Coordinates of C-alpha atoms (C1' of nucleotides) in Angstrom, one line a residue:
Chain B
M75 CA 7.4 -16.4 -15.8
K76 CA 7.9 -15.4 -11.2
P77 CA 8.4 -11.4 -11.7
R78 CA 12.6 -10.1 -10.6
V79 CA 12.3 -7.3 -8.7
R80 CA 14.7 -5.3 -6.6
F81 CA 15.4 -2.2 -4.2
A82 CA 18.7 -0.4 -5.5
P83 CA 19.7 1.8 -3.0
S84 CA 22.5 4.5 -2.9
P85 CA 25.0 4.2 0.0
T86 CA 25.3 7.9 1.2
G87 CA 23.0 7.9 4.5
Y88 CA 21.2 6.3 6.7
L89 CA 18.0 4.3 5.0
H90 CA 15.5 6.4 4.7
I91 CA 12.1 6.0 5.3
G92 CA 11.3 6.3 1.9
G93 CA 13.5 4.2 0.2
A94 CA 11.9 2.0 2.9
R95 CA 8.7 1.9 1.8
T96 CA 9.6 1.3 -2.0
A97 CA 11.8 -1.8 -0.3
L98 CA 8.3 -3.1 1.4
F99 CA 6.7 -2.2 -1.9
N100 CA 8.6 -4.4 -3.9
W101 CA 9.2 -6.4 -1.2
L102 CA 6.1 -7.3 -1.1
Y103 CA 5.8 -7.7 -4.8
A104 CA 7.8 -10.3 -5.1
R105 CA 6.0 -12.4 -2.5
R106 CA 3.0 -12.2 -3.1
H107 CA 3.8 -13.7 -6.4
G108 CA 6.1 -15.9 -5.8
G109 CA 9.2 -13.9 -7.1
T110 CA 12.1 -13.0 -6.5
F111 CA 13.6 -10.1 -4.8
I112 CA 17.0 -8.2 -5.2
L113 CA 18.8 -6.1 -3.2
R114 CA 22.5 -4.1 -5.0
I115 CA 24.0 -1.6 -3.9
E116 CA 25.1 1.6 -6.3
D117 CA 27.5 3.1 -5.1
T118 CA 28.8 4.3 -8.3
D119 CA 28.6 8.0 -6.5
Q120 CA 31.8 7.3 -4.8
E121 CA 31.7 11.5 -3.3
R122 CA 29.8 10.0 -1.3
S123 CA 28.6 6.1 -0.8
T124 CA 30.6 4.6 1.9
P125 CA 31.1 1.3 3.7
E126 CA 29.0 2.6 6.9
S127 CA 26.1 3.5 4.7
V128 CA 25.8 -0.2 3.1
Q129 CA 25.9 -1.6 6.3
A130 CA 23.3 1.4 7.2
I131 CA 21.0 0.5 5.3
L132 CA 21.2 -2.9 6.1
D133 CA 20.5 -2.7 9.2
G134 CA 17.8 -1.0 8.7
L135 CA 16.1 -4.0 5.4
K136 CA 17.1 -6.0 8.9
W137 CA 15.6 -4.2 11.4
L138 CA 11.8 -4.1 8.6
E139 CA 12.2 -7.4 8.6
I140 CA 13.2 -6.9 4.5
D141 CA 15.3 -10.1 3.2
W142 CA 16.8 -10.4 0.4
D143 CA 16.6 -12.9 -2.3
E144 CA 20.3 -12.5 -4.3
G145 CA 22.1 -9.3 -2.6
P146 CA 25.2 -8.5 -0.4
G147 CA 25.6 -11.0 1.9
V148 CA 24.4 -14.4 0.0
G149 CA 24.9 -13.9 -3.1
G150 CA 22.8 -15.0 -6.5
P151 CA 23.0 -16.9 -9.9
F152 CA 24.2 -12.6 -11.3
P153 CA 26.6 -11.0 -8.9
P154 CA 28.5 -8.8 -8.4
Y155 CA 25.8 -7.1 -6.2
T156 CA 27.7 -3.9 -5.6
Q157 CA 28.2 -1.5 -8.9
M158 CA 31.2 -0.6 -9.0
E159 CA 32.6 -4.3 -8.3
K160 CA 30.8 -5.0 -11.9
L161 CA 33.3 -1.8 -14.2
G162 CA 34.3 -3.9 -16.5
R163 CA 31.0 -4.7 -17.4
Y164 CA 29.6 -1.2 -18.5
T165 CA 33.1 -0.4 -20.2
Q166 CA 31.8 -2.8 -22.1
V167 CA 29.1 -2.4 -22.6
A168 CA 29.3 1.6 -23.5
Q169 CA 32.3 -0.2 -26.0
Q170 CA 29.2 -1.9 -27.8
L171 CA 27.3 1.0 -28.2
I172 CA 30.0 3.3 -29.4
D173 CA 30.6 0.3 -32.0
T174 CA 26.5 0.6 -32.9
G175 CA 27.2 4.4 -33.9
W176 CA 24.6 4.9 -30.2
A177 CA 27.0 6.2 -28.5
Y178 CA 30.5 8.7 -28.7
R179 CA 34.0 9.8 -27.0
D180 CA 33.4 13.1 -25.8
Y181 CA 36.4 14.4 -25.0
T182 CA 35.4 18.2 -24.0
T183 CA 36.2 18.8 -20.1
E184 CA 33.6 18.7 -17.0
E185 CA 34.4 22.7 -16.8
E186 CA 34.3 23.2 -21.2
V187 CA 30.7 21.5 -20.1
A188 CA 30.2 23.7 -17.1
A189 CA 31.2 27.0 -19.1
A190 CA 28.1 26.2 -21.0
R191 CA 25.5 26.1 -19.4
R192 CA 26.7 29.1 -17.4
A193 CA 26.8 30.8 -20.1
F194 CA 23.7 29.6 -22.0
A195 CA 22.2 30.0 -18.5
Q196 CA 23.6 34.0 -18.0
S197 CA 21.7 34.4 -22.0
K198 CA 18.6 34.2 -20.2
G199 CA 19.0 35.9 -17.7
I200 CA 20.3 33.5 -14.6
T201 CA 22.8 33.8 -12.9
D202 CA 22.0 32.2 -9.3
E203 CA 24.6 29.6 -9.6
K204 CA 22.0 27.2 -8.0
E205 CA 19.4 27.7 -10.9
L206 CA 21.8 26.6 -13.6
R207 CA 20.9 24.0 -13.5
S208 CA 17.3 24.8 -13.7
A209 CA 18.3 26.9 -17.0
G210 CA 17.0 24.3 -19.3
F211 CA 20.7 23.7 -21.2
K212 CA 21.5 21.2 -24.1
F213 CA 24.7 20.5 -24.2
T214 CA 26.3 19.7 -27.5
S215 CA 29.2 18.6 -28.2
P216 CA 31.2 18.9 -31.5
W217 CA 32.5 15.1 -30.9
R218 CA 28.6 13.7 -31.1
D219 CA 29.7 13.4 -35.3
K220 CA 32.9 12.4 -34.9
R221 CA 34.7 8.5 -34.2
D222 CA 38.1 10.3 -33.8
V223 CA 40.1 9.1 -30.6
K224 CA 42.7 10.9 -29.2
D225 CA 44.5 10.6 -26.0
G226 CA 43.5 12.6 -22.7
P227 CA 39.7 12.0 -20.6
F228 CA 37.1 11.5 -21.8
V229 CA 33.5 10.5 -21.2
V230 CA 30.7 8.2 -23.1
R231 CA 27.9 10.0 -23.9
F232 CA 24.5 8.7 -25.7
K233 CA 24.0 9.7 -29.6
M234 CA 20.2 10.1 -29.0
P235 CA 18.7 10.1 -32.1
A236 CA 16.5 13.4 -33.4
R237 CA 12.8 11.5 -34.2
E238 CA 9.5 13.6 -33.6
G239 CA 6.8 13.0 -32.0
T240 CA 6.7 11.1 -28.6
F241 CA 7.3 8.4 -26.7
G242 CA 6.6 6.5 -23.2
F243 CA 5.9 3.7 -21.2
E244 CA 2.9 1.7 -19.1
D245 CA 3.7 2.5 -15.7
M246 CA 2.2 -0.5 -13.4
V247 CA 0.6 3.1 -10.8
L248 CA -0.3 5.5 -12.6
G249 CA -0.9 4.4 -17.1
R250 CA 0.7 5.6 -19.6
I251 CA 3.4 9.1 -19.2
T252 CA 5.2 10.2 -22.6
K253 CA 7.5 13.3 -22.9
P254 CA 8.5 14.5 -26.7
F255 CA 12.4 12.8 -28.1
E256 CA 13.2 16.4 -28.0
D257 CA 13.3 17.1 -24.1
L258 CA 16.2 14.3 -24.2
D259 CA 20.2 15.5 -24.6
D260 CA 23.4 13.3 -24.9
F261 CA 22.7 12.2 -21.4
V262 CA 26.5 11.1 -20.3
L263 CA 27.0 7.4 -20.0
L264 CA 30.5 6.4 -17.9
R265 CA 32.2 9.8 -16.3
S266 CA 35.5 9.9 -17.2
D267 CA 37.1 7.6 -15.2
G268 CA 34.8 5.2 -16.5
V269 CA 32.6 4.6 -13.4
P270 CA 28.9 4.4 -15.5
L271 CA 26.1 6.5 -14.4
Y272 CA 22.9 6.2 -12.5
N273 CA 20.6 5.8 -16.2
F274 CA 23.3 3.7 -17.7
G275 CA 24.5 0.8 -14.4
C276 CA 20.8 0.7 -13.8
V277 CA 20.3 -0.1 -17.2
V278 CA 22.9 -2.8 -17.1
D279 CA 22.6 -4.3 -13.8
D280 CA 18.1 -4.7 -14.4
H281 CA 19.3 -6.4 -17.6
D282 CA 21.8 -8.3 -16.2
M283 CA 20.5 -9.7 -13.2
Q284 CA 16.6 -9.6 -15.5
V285 CA 14.4 -7.8 -13.2
T286 CA 11.3 -8.2 -14.4
H287 CA 9.1 -4.7 -12.4
V288 CA 11.2 -1.4 -11.8
G289 CA 9.5 -0.1 -8.6
R290 CA 10.8 3.8 -7.4
G291 CA 9.8 6.7 -6.4
Q292 CA 7.9 9.2 -8.8
E293 CA 11.3 11.3 -8.6
H294 CA 12.7 9.1 -11.6
I295 CA 10.2 9.2 -13.6
N296 CA 12.0 11.3 -15.9
S297 CA 15.2 8.9 -15.4
T298 CA 12.8 6.6 -17.0
F299 CA 12.9 7.9 -20.9
P300 CA 16.5 8.0 -21.2
Q301 CA 16.5 4.9 -19.8
L302 CA 14.3 3.2 -22.3
M303 CA 16.8 5.2 -24.9
V304 CA 19.0 2.6 -23.3
Y305 CA 17.9 -0.7 -23.4
E306 CA 16.4 -0.2 -27.5
A307 CA 20.0 0.5 -28.9
L308 CA 21.3 -2.2 -27.2
G309 CA 18.4 -4.4 -28.7
W310 CA 16.9 -5.5 -24.9
A311 CA 13.4 -5.8 -23.8
P312 CA 12.5 -3.4 -20.6
P313 CA 10.7 -4.4 -17.4
Q314 CA 7.5 -3.2 -16.8
F315 CA 8.4 0.5 -14.4
A316 CA 5.9 1.7 -11.3
H317 CA 6.5 4.7 -9.5
F318 CA 5.6 5.3 -6.5
P319 CA 4.5 8.7 -5.2
L320 CA 7.0 10.8 -3.2
I321 CA 6.4 10.9 0.6
L322 CA 6.2 15.1 2.2
G323 CA 7.5 15.8 6.2
P324 CA 4.6 17.6 8.1
D325 CA 5.5 20.9 6.4
R326 CA 4.8 19.8 3.1
E327 CA 8.1 19.8 1.9
K328 CA 9.2 16.4 0.4
L329 CA 10.9 14.0 3.4
S330 CA 14.6 14.8 3.0
K331 CA 17.6 13.8 5.2
R332 CA 18.6 17.0 5.9
K333 CA 15.2 18.7 6.9
H334 CA 13.1 16.0 8.9
P335 CA 14.2 12.8 11.3
E336 CA 11.7 11.3 10.9
A337 CA 13.2 10.7 7.7
D338 CA 15.7 8.0 9.8
V339 CA 14.0 4.6 9.9
M340 CA 16.3 3.5 12.9
R341 CA 15.0 6.8 14.7
H342 CA 12.0 5.7 15.0
K343 CA 13.7 1.9 16.2
Q344 CA 15.0 4.5 18.9
N345 CA 11.7 5.9 19.5
G346 CA 10.9 2.4 20.5
V347 CA 8.0 2.3 17.4
L348 CA 7.5 -1.3 16.7
P349 CA 9.0 -2.5 13.2
H350 CA 5.6 -3.9 12.1
A351 CA 4.0 0.2 13.3
L352 CA 6.6 1.8 11.0
S353 CA 5.6 -0.8 7.8
N354 CA 1.8 -0.4 8.2
F355 CA 2.5 3.0 8.7
V356 CA 4.0 4.1 5.9
M357 CA 2.3 1.2 4.1
R358 CA -1.4 3.0 4.0
L359 CA 1.0 6.4 3.2
G360 CA 0.6 5.8 0.0
W361 CA -0.7 2.3 -0.9
S362 CA -4.6 1.5 0.2
H363 CA -7.2 -1.5 0.4
G364 CA -10.7 0.2 0.5
N365 CA -11.1 1.5 3.8
D366 CA -9.2 -0.7 6.0
E367 CA -6.5 -0.1 7.8
L368 CA -4.6 -2.6 9.7
F369 CA -2.9 -5.3 8.8
T370 CA -0.9 -7.9 9.5
R371 CA 2.9 -9.3 7.3
Q372 CA 0.8 -11.3 6.2
Q373 CA -2.4 -9.9 5.5
L374 CA -0.2 -7.3 3.0
I375 CA 1.3 -10.1 1.3
E376 CA -2.3 -11.5 0.0
L377 CA -3.3 -7.4 -1.0
F378 CA -0.1 -5.6 -1.8
D379 CA -0.7 -5.1 -5.8
F380 CA 0.9 -1.9 -7.5
K381 CA -2.3 -0.5 -9.1
D382 CA -3.5 0.2 -5.7
V383 CA -0.8 2.4 -5.1
G384 CA -2.2 6.0 -5.1
H385 CA -0.7 8.7 -7.5
S386 CA -0.2 11.5 -5.3
S387 CA 2.2 12.4 -2.8
G388 CA 1.3 11.6 0.8
V389 CA 2.1 14.0 4.1
W390 CA 3.8 12.5 7.3
N391 CA 0.9 12.1 9.9
P392 CA 2.9 11.5 13.2
D393 CA 0.0 10.9 15.3
K394 CA -0.6 8.4 12.7
L395 CA 2.2 6.8 13.4
S396 CA 1.4 6.8 17.1
A397 CA -1.7 5.1 16.8
T398 CA -0.3 2.8 14.4
N399 CA 1.5 1.7 16.7
E400 CA -0.3 1.9 20.0
H401 CA -2.4 -0.4 18.0
W402 CA 0.2 -3.1 17.0
L403 CA 2.0 -2.6 20.7
K404 CA -1.4 -4.4 22.0
Q405 CA -2.3 -6.9 18.9
S406 CA 1.6 -8.5 18.6
P407 CA 2.4 -11.9 20.6
V408 CA 3.1 -10.3 24.6
D409 CA 6.1 -12.5 23.8
D410 CA 7.7 -10.9 21.2
V411 CA 6.5 -7.1 22.3
A412 CA 8.3 -8.0 25.6
A413 CA 11.7 -9.7 23.5
R414 CA 11.8 -5.7 21.9
L415 CA 10.8 -3.5 25.3
L416 CA 13.5 -5.3 26.8
P417 CA 16.6 -3.8 25.9
F418 CA 15.3 -0.1 26.0
L419 CA 14.6 -1.5 30.1
H420 CA 18.1 -2.1 30.4
S421 CA 19.1 1.3 28.9
A422 CA 16.1 2.9 31.4
G423 CA 18.3 2.2 34.2
V424 CA 17.1 -1.3 34.9
V425 CA 19.9 -3.5 34.1
S426 CA 18.9 -6.6 36.0
A427 CA 14.6 -6.9 33.8
S428 CA 15.3 -10.2 31.7
L429 CA 12.6 -12.3 29.8
D430 CA 10.8 -14.1 32.5
D431 CA 7.4 -12.8 33.6
K432 CA 6.9 -9.8 34.6
L433 CA 8.1 -8.7 32.0
K434 CA 5.5 -10.2 30.6
K435 CA 3.4 -8.9 33.1
G436 CA 4.1 -5.4 32.4
V437 CA 3.9 -5.7 28.9
V438 CA 0.1 -6.7 29.3
C439 CA 0.3 -4.5 32.1
F440 CA 1.7 -1.2 30.5
R441 CA 1.1 -2.0 26.3
E442 CA -2.7 -0.3 26.6
R443 CA -0.9 2.9 28.4
S444 CA 1.7 3.7 26.3
K445 CA 3.0 5.4 22.8
T446 CA 5.8 3.9 22.6
L447 CA 8.3 1.2 23.4
V448 CA 10.3 3.5 25.1
E449 CA 7.8 5.5 27.0
M450 CA 6.8 1.7 28.1
A451 CA 10.3 1.1 30.2
E452 CA 9.7 4.1 32.0
K453 CA 6.8 3.4 33.3
L454 CA 8.0 -0.1 33.3
V455 CA 11.1 1.3 36.2
P456 CA 9.5 1.4 39.5
Y457 CA 8.3 -1.7 39.5
Y458 CA 12.2 -2.8 39.3
A459 CA 12.8 -0.5 41.9
H460 CA 12.8 -1.8 45.9
G461 CA 10.5 0.5 47.8
V462 CA 9.1 4.3 46.4
T463 CA 8.9 8.4 46.8
L464 CA 5.7 9.2 47.9
D465 CA 4.2 11.9 45.7
P466 CA 3.5 14.3 48.3
A467 CA 0.6 15.8 47.8
A468 CA -0.9 12.4 46.4
A469 CA -0.1 10.9 50.0
A470 CA -1.1 14.4 51.7
K471 CA -4.9 13.3 49.3
H472 CA -5.4 9.5 50.0
L473 CA -3.0 8.2 52.7
T474 CA -5.1 10.6 55.3
A475 CA -5.9 8.6 58.5
D476 CA -9.3 6.8 56.9
G477 CA -7.2 6.1 54.2
K478 CA -5.0 4.5 56.2
V479 CA -6.7 3.0 58.5
M480 CA -8.2 1.1 55.2
L481 CA -4.8 0.5 53.8
G482 CA -4.5 -1.7 57.5
K483 CA -7.5 -3.3 56.1
A484 CA -5.8 -3.9 52.7
R485 CA -2.5 -5.5 53.8
E486 CA -4.7 -7.9 56.2
F487 CA -6.9 -9.3 52.7
L488 CA -3.4 -9.6 51.1
Q489 CA -1.3 -10.9 53.6
G490 CA -3.8 -14.0 53.8
V491 CA -4.1 -14.3 49.5
S492 CA -1.6 -17.1 49.1
T493 CA -0.8 -17.5 45.3
W494 CA 0.4 -13.4 44.3
T495 CA -1.6 -13.4 41.3
Q496 CA -4.1 -10.6 40.0
P497 CA -7.8 -12.2 39.7
N498 CA -6.4 -13.4 43.9
L499 CA -5.4 -10.7 44.5
E500 CA -7.9 -8.0 42.7
P501 CA -11.2 -9.1 45.0
V502 CA -9.1 -6.9 47.8
V503 CA -11.3 -3.9 46.6
D504 CA -14.7 -4.9 46.0
T505 CA -14.3 -7.6 49.3
L506 CA -13.1 -5.0 51.7
A507 CA -16.5 -2.2 49.6
S508 CA -19.1 -4.3 51.0
A509 CA -17.1 -5.4 53.6
T510 CA -17.3 -1.1 55.3
G511 CA -19.6 -0.3 52.6
A512 CA -17.1 2.7 51.6
K513 CA -16.7 3.6 47.7
K514 CA -13.9 2.1 45.7
G515 CA -11.5 4.7 45.2
A516 CA -11.6 4.9 48.9
I517 CA -9.8 1.9 49.0
A518 CA -8.3 1.5 46.1
Q519 CA -5.9 4.5 45.3
P520 CA -4.0 4.7 49.5
I521 CA -3.8 0.5 48.1
R522 CA -2.2 2.3 45.1
V523 CA -0.9 5.0 46.7
A524 CA 1.2 3.0 48.7
A525 CA 2.3 0.6 46.1
T526 CA 3.6 2.6 43.5
G527 CA 4.1 6.4 44.9
G528 CA 1.2 7.8 42.8
T529 CA -2.5 7.9 41.6
V530 CA -1.8 6.5 38.7
S531 CA -1.9 2.6 37.9
P532 CA -2.7 -0.7 36.0
G533 CA -5.9 -2.2 37.9
I534 CA -4.8 -3.0 41.7
G535 CA -4.7 -6.5 41.3
D536 CA -1.8 -6.3 38.4
T537 CA -0.2 -3.2 39.8
L538 CA 0.2 -5.3 43.3
E539 CA 0.8 -8.6 41.1
L540 CA 3.7 -6.6 38.7
L541 CA 4.8 -5.8 42.4
G542 CA 5.6 -9.2 43.2
R543 CA 4.5 -10.7 47.1
E544 CA 7.2 -8.8 49.4
E545 CA 7.6 -5.5 47.4
A546 CA 3.6 -5.8 47.2
L547 CA 3.8 -5.3 51.1
Y548 CA 7.3 -3.9 52.3
R549 CA 5.5 -0.7 50.3
I550 CA 2.2 -1.0 51.6
D551 CA 3.8 -0.9 55.4
L552 CA 6.1 1.9 54.8
A553 CA 2.8 3.7 54.0
L554 CA 1.5 2.6 57.1
K555 CA 5.0 3.5 59.2
Chain O
rG232 C1' 11.5 28.8 -16.9
rG233 C1' 10.8 23.7 -19.7
rC234 C1' 9.0 18.8 -19.7
rC235 C1' 6.8 15.2 -15.7
rC236 C1' 2.9 13.5 -12.2
rU237 C1' -1.1 15.3 -9.5
rG238 C1' -5.4 17.7 -6.9
rU239 C1' -12.2 14.1 -1.7
rC240 C1' -12.6 16.7 6.0
rG241 C1' -6.5 19.1 9.2
rU242 C1' -4.4 14.9 7.3
rC243 C1' -4.1 9.2 5.2
rU244 C1' -7.4 7.5 1.9
rA245 C1' -13.2 5.0 -0.4
rG246 C1' -15.1 5.7 -4.5
rU247 C1' -13.9 4.5 -11.8
rG248 C1' -21.8 8.3 -14.5
rG249 C1' -27.0 7.0 -10.6
rC250 C1' -26.0 2.8 -4.6
rC251 C1' -22.7 10.2 -2.6
rU252 C1' -28.0 12.8 1.9
rA253 C1' -19.6 11.9 -0.1
rG254 C1' -17.8 6.4 2.8
rG255 C1' -13.9 4.9 6.9
rA256 C1' -8.8 6.2 9.9
rC257 C1' -5.8 9.4 12.5
rG258 C1' -6.5 13.8 15.3
rG259 C1' -10.9 17.5 17.5
rU260 C1' -15.1 18.4 20.2
rG261 C1' -18.8 15.3 24.0
rC262 C1' -20.5 11.3 26.1
rC263 C1' -20.5 6.2 27.9
rC264 C1' -17.9 2.4 30.8
rU265 C1' -14.4 3.2 35.0
rC266 C1' -11.2 1.9 42.3
rU267 C1' -6.9 6.1 38.6
rC268 C1' -4.3 6.1 34.4
rA269 C1' -5.8 4.5 30.7
rC270 C1' -7.4 0.6 26.4
rG271 C1' -13.1 -0.1 24.7
rG272 C1' -17.4 1.8 22.7
rC273 C1' -21.3 5.1 21.1
rA274 C1' -21.9 10.0 19.0
rU275 C1' -20.1 14.6 16.7
rA276 C1' -18.7 18.8 13.5
rA277 C1' -15.2 18.6 9.4
rA278 C1' -14.2 17.5 2.7
rC279 C1' -15.6 16.4 -4.1
rC280 C1' -9.4 23.6 -6.5
rC281 C1' -12.1 27.1 -9.8
rG282 C1' -14.8 27.5 -14.6
rG283 C1' -16.2 26.0 -18.6
rG284 C1' -18.3 21.6 -21.6
rU285 C1' -21.1 16.5 -22.2
rU286 C1' -24.6 13.9 -20.4
rC287 C1' -30.9 12.8 -18.0
rG288 C1' -27.6 12.5 -14.6
rA289 C1' -20.8 13.9 -13.2
rA290 C1' -16.7 13.3 -7.5
rU291 C1' -16.1 10.5 -11.3
rC292 C1' -14.9 11.5 -18.5
rC293 C1' -12.8 16.3 -21.7
rC294 C1' -11.2 21.4 -22.2
rG295 C1' -8.5 25.6 -19.6
rG296 C1' -7.1 27.5 -15.8
rC297 C1' -5.2 27.4 -10.4
rA298 C1' -2.9 24.9 -6.9
rG299 C1' 1.5 21.3 -5.1
rG300 C1' 5.7 17.4 -6.1
rG301 C1' 9.1 16.0 -9.8
rU302 C1' 12.8 17.0 -12.8
rC303 C1' 16.0 19.3 -16.1
rA304 C1' 24.7 17.1 -13.1
rC305 C1' 31.2 13.4 -15.2
rC306 C1' 24.1 12.8 -7.8
rA307 C1' 21.1 8.7 -7.6

RNA sequence: GGCCCUGUCGUCUAGUGGCCUAGGACGGUGCCCUCUCACGGCAUAAACCCGGGUUCGAAUCCCGGCAGGGUCACCA
C-alpha cells in the first residue's frame, strides 16, 4: 500500500523551521515511496489562528518547493482539509463515543477545573500561575459516570478506562515507547463551543484522510498515548508513528519563534539563502546518510527513510548553514541562481538589471565570493554603475606614476581586443608581464583599481568582461587622467 | 515534581561486540595554489557523560547515577 502522509500545521504565525523540516521529512517519505503528501490546516485554536498565517505557511512551503497532493488549493478525495470547515464531523464522532460509553458530557466549567487545578497545586506548594500545569494535576469530573443531559455548556471528555500496566507503540525512529495507563486522565475531546481539541481532531482527520504514517516532532510523543486510546475506542487502526528530534537554538534552548529569528523560514529567503541550501542544512540536522553531507533534491528522495532519522535534538549552526549555502550557490545551475539573485539586485538599487548574459556572468564571477544572494547583489552593484569612485588608499598605492604607465600599456592592449570576453582579455596581464618584465601584480592591480575603484575583484579578465568594453575603457581613461 | 525521549570532537554526525590508533562535515590552526579577494588542495588540534556489570573483548549490550530536552490546557 502506498503511504499517505501529512503535514498538519497550526496557522498561528509564519512557517517555523522545525515545521518546515517535519514537512520535508514527510514529503520526502511520500515521494520516495510513491505515496501521497497531504497538507491539512489545524486551525481549531481560534484565539491564535489567522488567515494570514495560513498564507504564510503556504508561501513558505512553496518557496521550499514542497508541493502537496491533497490540501488547500488542490483539493483531494477527503475534504475539507481545514478543520474549522468540518466541525459537524467531530460532533458526530464525539456523539458516537458518548453512545458507546467511551466519552461523557462534562458540565464542569472551565473556571471550576482551573480552580480545582489551583487548589491541587497549592496543596503541593505551587503558587506560581505559570507552574500550575506542572503539578501533575489529574482532573476527575463528577460527571464521569453520569449520563444526564441537561441545559448549559459542556465539554465532551474521553472516559479513560481503569487499566493496569502500560501500553505503547512502535515508533519508526525511536523504537518501542510505552507509558503507564494510570498517567492518562479524562482529556477533553470537544470544547464547550463544539470545537475539537488537538488529540481528537487529529485522530478523526488522520483516519478520515486515510493517513498511514504520522511523522511529527518529538514534542508530540506524549500526545500519542491519548490519541491511541481514541483509535481504540473508535475501533480504528492507528497509523504508524515517527517522531523527529527537535531543533535547538544556538543557545541550546528549543528553537522558538519568540527568541530565535532563525526559526522563521522566510527570513532565510530574505537573507539570500537558497531554498535547497536551507533544506539540505535542515535535513542534516536530525537525519544522516553515512558520512555524506551534501545532497541534491533527487538524492534526498532516493535516500530518505524514517529509520535514518536521529534520536537526539540538534543545535542550529549558522556557520554550517552558510557553508551549505555557499556550496549550492556554486553548484546550482547559473540560470537558477541568476533568477533568484535578480530581485536582490533590484532591491539593492539596480533597477535596470535583468536576467541577461551580464547577470549570469556576474553570478559566475561572484558565486565563489559570496555567502548569500544578498552579498552577491551588493558586490555586483558597482558593476552596473557608470564610472567609479576610486578608493584613495588603493589609488595611492597602485595608481602611481609607474602604475599609470603600466595602465596605459594595458589600455593599448585592451583597445585591440576584438571580442570583449574573458579569454581574450585575460592575456593582458601575462603579455605585459613578459614584455616589460614586471610582476603580474604590478600590472593587474592598477587595472583593477582603475576598473573597480578598489584592490579586490575577480580575475582581471572576468572583471573587465563583466564591466563591458565601453565602461571598462571609460573607467581606465578616467584613472589615467 | 510525575511521565516520556535523548547523551561520540565546540556543533551536526558515522559507528549496531573485535575492521576504532574512534571516521566525515562545519568552525579553528598551519601550509600550498595565486594578479587582489575568493574558490580549491593538503595537513593538524579536538569526542565515546560518570560508575558498576555481562564478555576473551564494549563507543556499541544491561543496571544505576548525572545531564539535556520534551510533556503534563476547554494550545497545537
